[in-house]
Amino acid sequence: MSPSSNFDKILILDFGSQYTQLIARRVRECRIYSEIQPYDFPLERIKTLSPQGIILSGGPSSVYELGAPSCDQRLFDMGIPILGICYGMQLIGELLGGEVAHSEKREYGKIRLTIDRGGSLFKGVGRKGDSFQVWMSHGDQIRRLPRGFHALAHSSHTPFAAIGDSKRKIYGLQFHPEVVHTLHGIDILRNFLFHVCGCQRLWDMRSFLEEATLQLKKRIGSGRVICGLSGGVDSTVVALLLHRVIGDHLKCIFVNNGLLRRNEASQVVELFTQHFHIPLIYVDAEKRFLKRLKGVTDPEEKRKRIGREFIAVFEKEARKIGGVKFLAQGTLYPDVIESTSWKGPSAMIKSHHNVGGLPEKMRLKLVEPLRELFKDEVRALGRELGLPREVIQRQPFPGPGLAVRIIGEVDQERLEILRDADAIVMEEMKKNDLLDRVWQCFAVLLPIKTVGVMGDFRTYEHVVALRIVESQDGMTADWVKLDHRILEQMANRIINEVRKVNRVVYDISSKPPSTIEWE
Ligand code: XMP
């Protein structure tokens, strides 16, 4: 974002807490733009960003350890309000001349906090002597306050659970206001944003849209951009946004890899050409992909081959267009944070494919207009751009599509069986108004046959597993305790209506230790 933005900004310096993203989300829920940067983000760049306030996140280290992450001491002399959370607060203590030490009694989980001084962060939350529940997770604590600081709250084992220097507008919280278990957490953050930092200029999708339009125009100029569509909400929003800004200079390519759900390809084509009147290059690559997948059973090998084939098809089409300078991608903020985190990208369990590899090969520059947004913000932007509800609420669908839901070899016949079963799952979920309420629901085709009996005949046919999960972000997930009658209806319909299936099972494993997809 350029420093000339017409909305206020909060900078969050990341010291490695698992909750850093959550802090950013909460600030944005207050309609203030927030940005996460690594803890050692240079001072000059902070000045250019000119945030209204800075939040120092929590983190797993101890401030007194050798090599513990720290921030530039001059940060505290810039006159920008600062809020330290957990490790961030201890860092304030350590750097400003207080004392931090390991405490004998570590506090973890729900703890009662008692206010020592009302006002400032606790404005409207409570007065001296009032207490409420907060979420703590720490082994260290501030033993002696730096000069100019006062205790604002305590818990039974932490005398300085909230501290502040109102003159310099520097505050610290030993607990986590961003976690839902902290009652009034959002009010405390709000107080920091609006009373301490004086934020006023709100951020919403309309202001994002204005800003993004200006920046995209400047960046792209009269260049041509290609955009690969997947049918998912992210790439659809990227395409709509760019089309609004550069019109015909955007070329959308939709590769039908033959691994999509029933009617998905025709829905994408219809949405773009009929609904939005955006021309689309449709590539029917079904045969090519199936050929590449012949005889392949290993999940990662499937992913690799699909990824490579996608690049090959996409590249060929892009060359036909000619004069393309940019490739647009639906990268979201969590991906950006993940790759810039000071801990480095977390362990890869499955290689999730995107069109990485293309830009260097084709000398294309990347355009990623959603890289500052969280998923729900992309949905809000989609609404702003007139995207129909069914597309906005569409469940995540893996790049390698049904190939990772057919365990074992993928062929045309198995794809048809899975598509039929999957369509029934979707229909029944929709009929019961559950489609938007779960993270994902789908069918999986297993590589085994079991014995059944239909009428007077013994059958020996395929097994379909149902996978229906709820989740916040796909990182963890729980199986949905679906009404048995709905499950029964799905199973009956699949066995009766889908040829060559005589058994349906329900997957009752959570993630972790299982994953959402079976491959
Ligand atoms: P897992 O199976 O790892 O899935 O629990 C987490 C989320 O990621 C999706 N997923 C993929 N998405 N390419 C993608 O674009 C992939 O190879 C892939 N594998 C899993 C999955 O559908 C779920 O939402």
Coordinates of C-alpha atoms and ligand atoms in Angstrom, one line a residue:
M1 CA 0.0 0.0 0.0
S2 CA 1.3 3.4 -0.8
P3 CA 1.9 6.0 1.9
S4 CA -0.7 8.2 0.3
S5 CA -3.5 5.8 1.2
N6 CA -6.6 7.5 2.5
F7 CA -7.0 5.2 5.4
D8 CA -5.2 4.7 8.7
K9 CA -2.8 1.8 9.2
I10 CA -1.5 -0.3 12.0
L11 CA 1.8 -2.1 11.7
I12 CA 2.1 -5.4 13.4
L13 CA 5.7 -6.6 14.0
D14 CA 5.8 -10.4 14.2
F15 CA 7.9 -12.1 16.8
G16 CA 6.6 -15.5 15.8
S17 CA 3.4 -15.9 17.8
Q18 CA 0.8 -18.4 16.5
Y19 CA -1.7 -15.6 17.1
T20 CA -0.1 -12.9 14.9
Q21 CA -2.5 -13.3 12.0
L22 CA -5.4 -13.2 14.5
I23 CA -4.2 -9.8 15.7
A24 CA -4.2 -8.5 12.1
R25 CA -7.7 -9.9 11.6
R26 CA -9.1 -8.4 14.8
V27 CA -7.7 -4.9 13.9
R28 CA -9.3 -5.3 10.5
E29 CA -12.6 -6.3 12.1
C30 CA -12.4 -2.8 13.7
R31 CA -12.2 -1.6 10.1
I32 CA -8.6 -0.4 10.4
Y33 CA -6.1 -1.6 7.9
S34 CA -3.3 -3.7 9.4
E35 CA -0.2 -5.1 8.0
I36 CA 2.2 -7.8 9.4
Q37 CA 5.9 -7.4 8.9
P38 CA 8.8 -9.4 10.4
Y39 CA 10.1 -8.1 13.8
D40 CA 13.2 -6.6 12.1
F41 CA 11.4 -4.5 9.5
P42 CA 13.7 -1.6 8.9
L43 CA 12.9 1.8 10.6
E44 CA 13.1 3.7 7.3
R45 CA 10.3 1.5 5.9
I46 CA 8.2 2.0 9.0
K47 CA 8.6 5.7 8.5
T48 CA 7.5 5.4 4.8
L49 CA 4.5 3.3 5.9
S50 CA 3.7 5.9 8.5
P51 CA 1.4 3.8 10.7
Q52 CA -1.0 5.3 13.3
G53 CA 0.2 2.7 15.7
I54 CA 2.4 -0.4 16.1
I55 CA 1.6 -3.7 17.7
L56 CA 4.4 -6.0 18.9
S57 CA 3.2 -9.6 18.7
G58 CA 3.8 -12.4 21.1
G59 CA 6.4 -15.0 20.4
P60 CA 7.9 -18.2 21.7
S61 CA 11.3 -16.9 22.8
S62 CA 12.5 -15.3 26.1
V63 CA 13.6 -11.7 25.8
Y64 CA 16.7 -12.3 28.0
E65 CA 17.9 -15.2 25.8
L66 CA 20.9 -14.7 23.6
G67 CA 19.7 -14.1 20.0
A68 CA 16.1 -13.5 21.0
P69 CA 14.3 -11.5 18.4
S70 CA 14.2 -7.8 19.2
C71 CA 13.2 -4.5 17.5
D72 CA 15.0 -1.3 16.8
Q73 CA 15.2 0.6 20.1
R74 CA 14.6 3.8 18.2
L75 CA 11.0 2.6 17.5
F76 CA 10.1 3.9 21.0
D77 CA 11.3 7.4 20.2
M78 CA 9.2 7.9 17.0
G79 CA 6.2 9.2 18.9
I80 CA 4.0 6.4 17.3
P81 CA 1.8 4.6 19.9
I82 CA 2.9 1.1 20.6
L83 CA 1.1 -1.9 22.1
G84 CA 3.1 -5.0 23.1
I85 CA 1.3 -8.2 23.5
C86 CA 2.9 -11.0 25.7
Y87 CA 6.4 -11.3 24.3
G88 CA 5.9 -7.8 22.8
M89 CA 5.2 -6.4 26.3
Q90 CA 8.2 -8.2 27.8
L91 CA 10.3 -6.7 25.1
I92 CA 9.1 -3.2 26.0
G93 CA 10.0 -4.0 29.6
E94 CA 13.5 -5.2 28.7
L95 CA 14.3 -2.5 26.1
L96 CA 13.1 0.4 28.2
G97 CA 15.0 -0.5 31.3
G98 CA 12.6 -2.7 33.3
E99 CA 13.3 -6.3 34.3
V100 CA 11.9 -9.5 32.8
A101 CA 12.4 -12.9 34.4
H102 CA 11.1 -16.4 34.3
S103 CA 8.2 -16.9 36.7
E104 CA 7.9 -20.0 38.9
K105 CA 4.2 -20.2 38.2
R106 CA 3.5 -20.0 34.4
E107 CA 0.0 -19.0 33.5
Y108 CA -1.8 -20.8 30.7
G109 CA -5.4 -20.6 29.6
K110 CA -8.3 -18.7 31.2
I111 CA -7.1 -16.4 34.0
R112 CA -8.9 -13.7 36.0
L113 CA -7.6 -10.2 35.4
T114 CA -8.3 -7.4 37.9
I115 CA -8.1 -3.8 36.7
D116 CA -5.8 -1.4 38.8
R117 CA -6.4 1.7 36.7
G118 CA -9.5 2.3 34.6
G119 CA -9.4 4.5 31.5
S120 CA -7.0 4.2 28.5
L121 CA -7.1 0.6 27.3
F122 CA -9.9 -0.3 29.8
K123 CA -12.2 2.6 28.8
G124 CA -15.7 1.3 28.9
V125 CA -14.5 -2.1 29.9
G126 CA -14.3 -1.7 33.7
R127 CA -13.0 0.4 36.6
K128 CA -10.4 -0.2 39.3
G129 CA -11.2 -3.4 41.1
D130 CA -13.4 -4.9 38.3
S131 CA -12.3 -8.3 37.1
F132 CA -12.9 -10.4 34.0
Q133 CA -11.5 -13.5 32.2
V134 CA -8.5 -13.2 29.9
W135 CA -6.4 -15.7 27.9
M136 CA -2.7 -16.1 29.0
S137 CA 0.1 -18.2 27.8
H138 CA 3.5 -17.2 29.3
G139 CA 6.4 -18.5 31.4
D140 CA 8.2 -15.1 31.7
Q141 CA 6.9 -11.9 33.2
I142 CA 7.9 -8.3 33.9
R143 CA 9.3 -8.1 37.4
R144 CA 10.2 -4.4 37.5
L145 CA 8.5 -1.7 35.4
P146 CA 10.5 0.7 33.2
R147 CA 10.4 4.3 34.2
G148 CA 7.2 6.2 33.4
F149 CA 5.1 3.0 33.3
H150 CA 2.2 2.1 35.6
A151 CA 0.5 -1.2 36.4
L152 CA -3.0 -1.1 34.8
A153 CA -4.1 -4.6 35.7
H154 CA -2.9 -7.8 37.5
S155 CA -3.8 -11.4 37.9
S156 CA -3.1 -13.7 40.9
H157 CA 0.4 -14.6 39.6
T158 CA 1.2 -11.6 37.4
P159 CA 1.5 -8.3 39.1
F160 CA 2.0 -6.5 35.8
A161 CA -0.6 -8.1 33.5
A162 CA -1.3 -4.7 31.7
I163 CA 1.0 -1.7 31.8
G164 CA 1.1 1.7 30.2
D165 CA 3.0 4.9 29.9
S166 CA 0.2 7.3 28.8
K167 CA 2.7 10.1 28.1
R168 CA 4.6 8.2 25.5
K169 CA 1.5 6.2 24.5
I170 CA 3.3 2.9 25.0
Y171 CA 1.2 0.0 26.4
G172 CA 1.7 -3.7 27.2
L173 CA -0.6 -6.6 27.8
Q174 CA 0.6 -9.9 29.2
F175 CA -2.6 -11.6 28.0
H176 CA -3.9 -12.0 24.5
P177 CA -6.7 -9.6 23.6
E178 CA -7.0 -11.1 20.1
V179 CA -8.1 -14.6 21.4
V180 CA -11.9 -15.0 21.8
H181 CA -11.4 -16.4 25.3
T182 CA -10.4 -12.9 26.5
L183 CA -13.6 -11.2 27.4
H184 CA -13.6 -7.6 26.1
G185 CA -10.5 -8.3 24.1
I186 CA -11.8 -6.6 21.0
D187 CA -12.9 -3.6 23.2
I188 CA -9.3 -3.3 24.5
L189 CA -7.9 -3.4 21.0
R190 CA -10.5 -0.9 19.9
N191 CA -9.4 1.5 22.7
F192 CA -5.8 1.2 21.5
L193 CA -6.8 1.9 17.9
F194 CA -9.3 4.7 18.4
H195 CA -8.4 6.4 21.7
V196 CA -4.6 5.8 21.9
C197 CA -3.7 5.9 18.2
G198 CA -6.5 8.2 17.2
C199 CA -7.4 6.1 14.1
Q200 CA -10.3 7.7 12.2
R201 CA -10.0 6.9 8.6
L202 CA -11.7 3.5 8.2
W203 CA -10.8 0.8 5.8
D204 CA -13.4 -1.1 3.9
M205 CA -13.7 -2.9 0.6
R206 CA -14.8 0.3 -1.1
S207 CA -11.6 2.1 -0.1
F208 CA -9.6 -0.9 -0.9
L209 CA -11.2 -1.0 -4.4
E210 CA -10.4 2.7 -5.0
E211 CA -6.8 2.3 -3.9
A212 CA -6.3 -1.0 -5.8
T213 CA -7.7 0.5 -9.0
L214 CA -5.3 3.4 -8.9
Q215 CA -2.3 1.2 -8.1
L216 CA -3.1 -1.4 -10.7
K217 CA -3.6 1.3 -13.4
K218 CA -0.2 2.7 -12.5
R219 CA 1.6 -0.6 -12.4
I220 CA 0.1 -2.2 -15.6
G221 CA -0.2 0.8 -17.8
S222 CA -1.0 -0.4 -21.3
G223 CA 0.5 -3.9 -20.7
R224 CA -1.4 -7.1 -21.2
V225 CA -2.3 -9.4 -18.3
I226 CA -3.2 -13.1 -18.4
C227 CA -5.2 -14.7 -15.6
G228 CA -5.8 -18.3 -15.1
L229 CA -9.3 -19.1 -13.8
S230 CA -10.0 -22.0 -11.6
G231 CA -13.7 -21.4 -10.8
G232 CA -12.8 -20.6 -7.2
V233 CA -13.6 -17.3 -5.6
D234 CA -10.0 -16.0 -5.5
S235 CA -9.2 -16.2 -9.2
T236 CA -12.7 -15.0 -10.1
V237 CA -12.3 -11.9 -8.0
V238 CA -8.9 -11.2 -9.4
A239 CA -10.3 -11.4 -12.9
L240 CA -13.3 -9.2 -12.2
L241 CA -11.1 -6.6 -10.5
L242 CA -8.6 -6.5 -13.3
H243 CA -11.3 -6.4 -15.9
R244 CA -12.8 -3.3 -14.2
V245 CA -9.4 -1.6 -14.3
I246 CA -7.9 -2.6 -17.7
G247 CA -10.8 -4.0 -19.7
D248 CA -9.7 -5.9 -22.8
H249 CA -6.1 -5.9 -21.8
L250 CA -7.0 -8.7 -19.5
K251 CA -7.0 -12.2 -21.0
C252 CA -8.6 -14.9 -19.0
I253 CA -7.7 -18.5 -19.6
F254 CA -9.7 -21.4 -18.2
V255 CA -8.2 -24.8 -18.5
N256 CA -10.6 -27.6 -18.2
N257 CA -8.4 -30.4 -16.9
G258 CA -11.3 -32.9 -16.8
L259 CA -10.9 -33.3 -13.0
L260 CA -13.7 -30.9 -12.1
R261 CA -17.0 -31.5 -10.4
R262 CA -20.1 -32.1 -12.4
N263 CA -21.1 -28.9 -14.4
E264 CA -18.3 -26.8 -12.9
A265 CA -16.6 -26.0 -16.2
S266 CA -19.9 -24.9 -17.9
Q267 CA -20.7 -22.7 -14.8
V268 CA -17.4 -20.9 -15.1
V269 CA -17.9 -20.3 -18.8
E270 CA -21.4 -19.1 -18.3
L271 CA -20.5 -16.8 -15.4
F272 CA -17.9 -15.0 -17.4
T273 CA -19.4 -14.9 -20.8
Q274 CA -23.1 -14.6 -20.1
H275 CA -23.2 -12.9 -16.7
F276 CA -20.2 -10.6 -16.8
H277 CA -19.6 -10.4 -20.5
I278 CA -15.9 -11.0 -20.0
P279 CA -14.4 -13.0 -22.9
L280 CA -12.7 -16.2 -21.9
I281 CA -10.2 -18.6 -23.6
Y282 CA -11.6 -22.0 -22.8
V283 CA -9.2 -24.9 -23.2
D284 CA -10.5 -28.4 -23.2
A285 CA -7.5 -30.3 -22.0
E286 CA -9.3 -33.3 -20.5
K287 CA -7.6 -35.9 -22.7
R288 CA -4.1 -34.5 -22.2
F289 CA -4.5 -34.6 -18.4
L290 CA -5.9 -38.1 -18.3
K291 CA -3.1 -39.3 -20.5
R292 CA -0.6 -37.9 -18.1
L293 CA -2.3 -39.5 -15.2
K294 CA -2.5 -43.0 -16.7
G295 CA -1.0 -45.6 -14.4
V296 CA -0.2 -43.1 -11.7
T297 CA -1.3 -43.9 -8.1
D298 CA 1.1 -41.9 -5.9
P299 CA -0.7 -38.7 -4.6
E300 CA 2.3 -36.4 -4.9
E301 CA 3.2 -37.7 -8.4
K302 CA -0.4 -37.0 -9.4
R303 CA 0.0 -33.4 -8.1
K304 CA 3.3 -32.9 -9.9
R305 CA 2.1 -34.2 -13.2
I306 CA -1.1 -32.1 -13.0
G307 CA 0.9 -29.0 -12.1
R308 CA 3.4 -29.5 -15.0
E309 CA 0.6 -30.2 -17.5
F310 CA -1.2 -27.1 -16.3
I311 CA 1.8 -25.0 -16.9
A312 CA 2.4 -26.5 -20.4
V313 CA -1.2 -25.9 -21.5
F314 CA -1.3 -22.4 -20.0
E315 CA 2.0 -21.4 -21.5
K316 CA 0.9 -22.5 -24.9
E317 CA -2.3 -20.4 -24.8
A318 CA -0.5 -17.4 -23.4
R319 CA 2.0 -17.5 -26.2
K320 CA -0.8 -17.5 -28.7
I321 CA -2.1 -14.2 -27.2
G322 CA 1.3 -12.6 -27.5
G323 CA 2.6 -9.4 -25.9
V324 CA 1.7 -10.5 -22.4
K325 CA 3.7 -8.8 -19.7
F326 CA 1.9 -9.8 -16.5
L327 CA 0.5 -12.9 -14.9
A328 CA -2.3 -12.3 -12.4
Q329 CA -2.6 -14.6 -9.4
G330 CA -5.1 -14.9 -6.5
T331 CA -2.4 -14.9 -3.8
L332 CA -4.0 -14.1 -0.4
Y333 CA -2.5 -12.5 2.7
P334 CA -2.1 -15.7 4.7
D335 CA 0.2 -17.0 1.9
V336 CA 2.2 -13.8 2.0
I337 CA 2.6 -14.0 5.7
E338 CA 3.5 -17.6 5.6
S339 CA 6.3 -17.0 3.1
T340 CA 7.7 -13.9 4.8
S341 CA 7.4 -15.2 8.4
W342 CA 10.7 -15.1 10.2
K343 CA 10.3 -18.7 11.1
G344 CA 10.2 -19.5 7.4
P345 CA 7.4 -21.4 5.6
S346 CA 6.0 -24.1 7.8
A347 CA 6.5 -27.8 6.9
M348 CA 4.9 -28.8 3.7
I349 CA 2.5 -31.7 4.2
K350 CA 1.1 -31.7 0.7
S351 CA 2.5 -29.7 -2.2
H352 CA -0.4 -27.4 -3.1
H353 CA 0.0 -26.5 -6.6
N354 CA -0.5 -23.1 -8.2
V355 CA 1.0 -21.6 -11.3
G356 CA 4.4 -21.0 -9.6
G357 CA 7.2 -21.6 -12.1
L358 CA 5.4 -19.8 -14.9
P359 CA 6.5 -16.2 -14.3
E360 CA 10.3 -16.9 -14.5
K361 CA 9.9 -19.3 -17.5
M362 CA 7.9 -16.8 -19.5
R363 CA 9.5 -13.7 -18.1
L364 CA 6.2 -12.5 -16.7
K365 CA 5.8 -10.1 -13.9
L366 CA 3.3 -11.1 -11.2
V367 CA 0.2 -9.1 -10.4
E368 CA -1.3 -10.1 -7.1
P369 CA -4.1 -7.6 -6.3
L370 CA -5.4 -9.7 -3.3
R371 CA -2.2 -10.1 -1.5
E372 CA -3.3 -7.8 1.3
L373 CA -6.6 -9.6 1.9
F374 CA -7.9 -12.4 4.1
K375 CA -10.4 -14.8 2.6
D376 CA -13.5 -13.2 4.1
E377 CA -12.3 -9.9 2.8
V378 CA -11.9 -11.4 -0.7
R379 CA -15.5 -12.5 -0.4
A380 CA -16.6 -9.0 0.7
L381 CA -14.7 -7.6 -2.3
G382 CA -16.5 -10.2 -4.5
R383 CA -19.8 -8.9 -3.2
E384 CA -18.7 -5.3 -4.0
L385 CA -17.9 -6.4 -7.5
G386 CA -21.3 -8.0 -8.0
L387 CA -20.3 -11.7 -7.8
P388 CA -23.3 -14.0 -7.2
R389 CA -23.6 -15.5 -3.8
E390 CA -23.1 -19.1 -5.0
V391 CA -19.7 -18.2 -6.3
I392 CA -18.7 -16.2 -3.2
Q393 CA -19.7 -19.0 -0.9
R394 CA -18.1 -21.7 -3.0
Q395 CA -16.1 -24.2 -1.0
P396 CA -12.4 -24.6 -1.5
F397 CA -11.5 -27.1 -4.2
P398 CA -8.0 -28.5 -4.6
G399 CA -6.1 -27.6 -7.7
P400 CA -5.6 -31.3 -8.7
G401 CA -9.3 -31.6 -8.3
L402 CA -11.0 -35.0 -8.3
A403 CA -7.6 -36.7 -9.0
V404 CA -6.8 -36.6 -5.3
R405 CA -10.3 -37.9 -4.4
I406 CA -9.9 -41.0 -6.5
I407 CA -7.6 -43.2 -4.5
G408 CA -5.4 -45.1 -6.9
E409 CA -5.5 -44.7 -10.7
V410 CA -7.6 -42.0 -12.3
D411 CA -9.5 -42.9 -15.4
Q412 CA -12.6 -41.7 -17.2
E413 CA -14.9 -44.4 -15.7
R414 CA -13.8 -43.7 -12.1
L415 CA -14.2 -40.0 -12.7
E416 CA -17.8 -40.5 -13.8
I417 CA -18.6 -42.6 -10.8
L418 CA -17.1 -40.0 -8.5
R419 CA -18.8 -37.1 -10.2
D420 CA -22.2 -38.8 -9.9
A421 CA -21.7 -39.5 -6.2
D422 CA -20.3 -36.1 -5.5
A423 CA -23.2 -34.4 -7.2
I424 CA -25.6 -36.2 -4.9
V425 CA -23.6 -35.1 -1.8
M426 CA -23.8 -31.5 -3.0
E427 CA -27.5 -31.7 -3.9
E428 CA -28.4 -33.1 -0.5
M429 CA -26.3 -30.6 1.4
K430 CA -27.9 -27.8 -0.6
K431 CA -31.4 -29.2 -0.1
N432 CA -30.8 -29.1 3.7
D433 CA -29.4 -25.7 3.6
L434 CA -26.0 -26.9 4.8
L435 CA -23.7 -26.1 1.9
D436 CA -22.6 -22.7 3.2
R437 CA -22.3 -24.0 6.8
V438 CA -19.5 -26.5 6.3
W439 CA -16.0 -25.9 5.1
Q440 CA -16.1 -28.7 2.6
C441 CA -18.3 -31.7 1.6
F442 CA -17.4 -34.2 -1.0
A443 CA -17.2 -37.9 -2.0
V444 CA -14.1 -40.0 -2.3
L445 CA -13.8 -43.1 -4.5
L446 CA -11.9 -45.9 -2.8
P447 CA -9.8 -48.4 -4.6
I448 CA -11.5 -51.4 -3.2
K449 CA -14.6 -53.4 -4.0
T450 CA -17.0 -55.0 -1.5
V451 CA -19.7 -57.5 -1.7
G452 CA -23.4 -56.4 -1.6
V453 CA -26.8 -57.8 -2.5
M454 CA -29.2 -56.0 -4.8
G455 CA -32.5 -57.7 -5.4
D456 CA -31.7 -61.4 -5.9
F457 CA -28.2 -60.7 -7.0
R458 CA -24.8 -60.7 -5.3
T459 CA -22.9 -57.6 -6.3
Y460 CA -19.2 -56.8 -6.1
E461 CA -18.8 -53.1 -6.5
H462 CA -17.0 -49.8 -5.5
V463 CA -17.1 -48.1 -2.1
V464 CA -17.6 -44.3 -1.8
A465 CA -16.5 -42.4 1.4
L466 CA -18.2 -39.2 2.4
R467 CA -16.0 -36.4 3.8
I468 CA -17.8 -33.5 5.4
V469 CA -15.8 -31.1 7.6
E470 CA -16.0 -27.9 9.4
S471 CA -13.0 -25.6 9.7
Q472 CA -11.9 -22.0 10.1
D473 CA -9.0 -22.0 7.7
G474 CA -8.4 -25.6 6.6
M475 CA -5.4 -25.9 8.9
T476 CA -7.4 -27.9 11.4
A477 CA -10.8 -29.5 10.8
D478 CA -13.4 -31.5 12.5
W479 CA -15.8 -34.0 10.9
V480 CA -19.4 -32.7 10.9
K481 CA -21.9 -34.6 13.1
L482 CA -24.4 -34.6 10.3
D483 CA -28.0 -35.6 11.0
H484 CA -28.2 -39.4 10.4
R485 CA -31.3 -38.9 8.3
I486 CA -29.4 -36.7 5.9
L487 CA -26.5 -39.2 5.8
E488 CA -28.9 -42.0 5.2
Q489 CA -30.6 -40.1 2.3
M490 CA -27.2 -39.4 0.7
A491 CA -26.1 -43.1 1.1
N492 CA -29.4 -44.4 -0.3
R493 CA -29.3 -42.1 -3.3
I494 CA -25.7 -42.9 -4.1
I495 CA -26.2 -46.7 -3.9
N496 CA -29.4 -46.5 -5.9
E497 CA -28.5 -43.9 -8.5
V498 CA -24.7 -44.3 -9.1
R499 CA -23.8 -47.2 -11.2
K500 CA -21.2 -49.6 -9.8
V501 CA -21.3 -48.4 -6.2
N502 CA -22.8 -50.7 -3.5
R503 CA -21.4 -49.2 -0.3
V504 CA -21.1 -45.8 1.4
V505 CA -19.0 -45.0 4.5
Y506 CA -18.7 -41.8 6.5
D507 CA -15.2 -40.5 7.4
I508 CA -15.2 -39.5 11.1
S509 CA -11.6 -38.4 11.4
S510 CA -10.4 -34.9 12.3
K511 CA -7.4 -33.0 11.1
P512 CA -4.9 -33.5 12.6
P513 CA -4.0 -36.4 12.6
S514 CA -5.9 -37.0 9.4
T515 CA -6.0 -34.4 6.5
I516 CA -9.1 -33.1 4.8
E517 CA -8.4 -34.7 1.4
W518 CA -7.7 -38.4 1.4
E519 CA -4.6 -37.9 -0.8
Ligands
XMP1 P1 -5.6 -31.1 3.5 O1 -6.0 -32.2 2.7 O2 -4.1 -30.8 3.5 O3 -6.3 -29.8 2.9 O4 -6.1 -31.1 4.9 C1 -6.3 -28.5 3.4 C2 -7.1 -27.7 2.4 O5 -6.3 -27.6 1.2 C3 -6.9 -28.1 0.1 N1 -6.0 -28.9 -0.7 C4 -5.4 -28.4 -1.9 N2 -5.6 -27.3 -2.5 N3 -4.0 -28.0 -4.2 C5 -4.9 -27.1 -3.7 O6 -5.0 -26.1 -4.4 C6 -3.8 -29.2 -3.5 O7 -3.0 -30.0 -4.0 C7 -4.5 -29.4 -2.3 N4 -4.6 -30.4 -1.4 C8 -5.5 -30.1 -0.5 C9 -8.0 -29.0 0.6 O8 -9.1 -29.1 -0.3 C10 -8.4 -28.2 1.9 O9 -9.3 -27.2 1.7

